[in-house]
């Protein structure tokens, strides 16, 4: 997922704005909840990169301004806010390969165990 996350971070079109990502038309609640958690986590990962001064785009320009940690506004699309908790918790962490992975908050709040360190690459 790190390659996909990095590719998506480099896109700057209006269509690639996370806040404009449409909700999936999916009747399977667990998949819907996982997608909502993933989008929210991408927003957090992108905001983290931008707080470091890394800006979106092919050039991966650095913002060295004093306000680099606050001169942007990225948020998750509104459809992610209304997704509840999954009854039977799925685990997306392979404990054999990732024994120290910590479940991420956007997933945990929906009773999903997922590590997302691979989204936080620079």
Tab-separated table of C-alpha atoms in Angstrom:
chain	number	residue	atom	x	y	z
A	1	UNK	CA	0.000	0.000	0.000
A	2	UNK	CA	2.925	2.407	0.368
A	3	UNK	CA	3.322	2.698	-3.422
A	4	UNK	CA	-0.384	3.348	-3.904
A	5	UNK	CA	-0.449	5.903	-1.095
A	6	UNK	CA	2.593	7.697	-2.510
A	7	UNK	CA	1.122	7.696	-6.026
A	8	UNK	CA	-2.159	9.130	-4.766
A	9	UNK	CA	-0.304	11.761	-2.702
A	10	UNK	CA	1.448	12.977	-5.866
A	11	UNK	CA	-1.853	13.614	-7.677
A	12	UNK	CA	-3.074	17.214	-7.417
A	13	UNK	CA	-6.242	17.312	-9.506
A	14	UNK	CA	-9.572	18.249	-7.931
A	15	UNK	CA	-10.673	14.684	-8.606
A	16	UNK	CA	-7.922	13.325	-6.348
A	17	UNK	CA	-8.884	15.392	-3.291
A	18	UNK	CA	-9.690	13.008	-0.456
A	19	UNK	CA	-12.508	15.241	0.809
A	20	UNK	CA	-14.279	14.769	-2.546
A	21	UNK	CA	-13.915	10.996	-2.680
A	22	UNK	CA	-17.399	9.552	-3.193
A	23	UNK	CA	-18.756	6.963	-0.830
A	24	UNK	CA	-18.759	3.429	-2.153
A	25	UNK	CA	-22.079	2.036	-3.264
A	26	UNK	CA	-21.654	-1.130	-1.281
A	27	UNK	CA	-24.269	-3.029	0.693
A	28	UNK	CA	-21.651	-5.069	2.559
A	29	UNK	CA	-21.234	-3.085	5.789
A	30	UNK	CA	-17.819	-4.479	6.787
A	31	UNK	CA	-16.261	-3.513	3.446
A	32	UNK	CA	-17.876	-0.067	3.663
A	33	UNK	CA	-16.424	0.413	7.178
A	34	UNK	CA	-12.951	-0.687	6.059
A	35	UNK	CA	-13.022	1.753	3.120
A	36	UNK	CA	-14.185	4.606	5.367
A	37	UNK	CA	-11.363	3.854	7.806
A	38	UNK	CA	-8.827	3.706	4.984
A	39	UNK	CA	-9.891	7.083	3.573
A	40	UNK	CA	-9.725	8.689	7.035
A	41	UNK	CA	-6.280	7.189	7.587
A	42	UNK	CA	-5.063	8.475	4.216
A	43	UNK	CA	-6.189	11.958	5.262
A	44	UNK	CA	-4.202	11.624	8.499
A	45	UNK	CA	-1.136	10.330	6.623
A	46	UNK	CA	-1.320	13.113	4.027
A	47	UNK	CA	-1.743	15.742	6.752
A	48	UNK	CA	1.292	14.297	8.548
A	49	UNK	CA	3.374	14.648	5.376
A	50	UNK	CA	2.157	18.199	4.848
A	51	UNK	CA	2.944	19.123	8.457
A	52	UNK	CA	6.516	18.113	7.618
A	53	UNK	CA	6.391	20.590	4.730
A	54	UNK	CA	6.005	18.026	1.934
A	55	UNK	CA	3.479	19.190	-0.639
A	56	UNK	CA	1.438	17.175	-3.089
A	57	UNK	CA	2.451	16.993	-6.726
A	58	UNK	CA	4.998	15.359	-9.005
A	59	UNK	CA	7.839	17.558	-7.807
A	60	UNK	CA	7.164	16.831	-4.121
A	61	UNK	CA	8.004	20.428	-3.325
A	62	UNK	CA	8.977	21.379	0.193
A	63	UNK	CA	7.218	24.195	1.995
A	64	UNK	CA	9.798	25.865	4.190
A	65	UNK	CA	7.525	28.646	5.402
A	66	UNK	CA	6.967	29.315	9.082
A	67	UNK	CA	3.326	28.238	8.658
A	68	UNK	CA	4.080	24.951	6.861
A	69	UNK	CA	2.365	22.885	9.566
A	70	UNK	CA	-0.906	24.811	9.348
A	71	UNK	CA	-1.267	26.356	5.874
A	72	UNK	CA	-3.396	23.553	4.487
A	73	UNK	CA	-6.737	21.998	5.237
A	74	UNK	CA	-7.382	18.359	4.463
A	75	UNK	CA	-10.280	16.407	5.853
A	76	UNK	CA	-12.121	13.178	5.221
A	77	UNK	CA	-15.320	13.175	3.143
A	78	UNK	CA	-18.526	13.557	5.127
A	79	UNK	CA	-19.788	10.046	4.292
A	80	UNK	CA	-17.076	8.507	6.514
A	81	UNK	CA	-18.510	10.097	9.678
A	82	UNK	CA	-21.696	8.043	9.680
A	83	UNK	CA	-20.158	4.572	9.523
A	84	UNK	CA	-20.619	2.563	12.707
A	85	UNK	CA	-18.885	-0.355	14.371
A	86	UNK	CA	-18.471	-3.818	12.851
A	87	UNK	CA	-19.907	-6.594	15.008
A	88	UNK	CA	-17.335	-9.337	14.437
A	89	UNK	CA	-13.904	-7.678	14.433
A	90	UNK	CA	-11.704	-8.522	11.449
A	91	UNK	CA	-7.920	-8.359	11.821
A	92	UNK	CA	-5.902	-7.080	8.881
A	93	UNK	CA	-2.600	-7.456	10.758
A	94	UNK	CA	-0.451	-10.503	10.095
A	95	UNK	CA	1.074	-11.008	13.546
A	96	UNK	CA	3.739	-13.349	12.131
A	97	UNK	CA	5.066	-10.648	9.790
A	98	UNK	CA	4.135	-7.582	11.853
A	99	UNK	CA	4.398	-8.637	15.510
A	100	UNK	CA	4.743	-5.039	16.740
A	101	UNK	CA	2.067	-3.433	14.565
A	102	UNK	CA	-0.341	-1.262	16.509
A	103	UNK	CA	-3.974	-1.011	15.452
A	104	UNK	CA	-4.737	2.401	13.969
A	105	UNK	CA	-7.375	4.644	15.572
A	106	UNK	CA	-9.546	5.194	12.478
A	107	UNK	CA	-9.897	1.429	12.137
A	108	UNK	CA	-10.123	0.652	15.868
A	109	UNK	CA	-13.116	2.928	16.370
A	110	UNK	CA	-14.998	0.596	14.005
A	111	UNK	CA	-13.746	-2.569	15.715
A	112	UNK	CA	-11.231	-3.334	12.931
A	113	UNK	CA	-7.605	-4.202	13.639
A	114	UNK	CA	-5.276	-2.761	10.994
A	115	UNK	CA	-1.723	-1.461	11.006
A	116	UNK	CA	-1.039	1.412	8.643
A	117	UNK	CA	2.640	2.295	8.992
A	118	UNK	CA	3.089	1.712	5.264
A	119	UNK	CA	0.899	4.761	4.530
A	120	UNK	CA	3.314	7.038	6.401
A	121	UNK	CA	6.253	7.017	4.005
A	122	UNK	CA	8.276	9.972	2.771
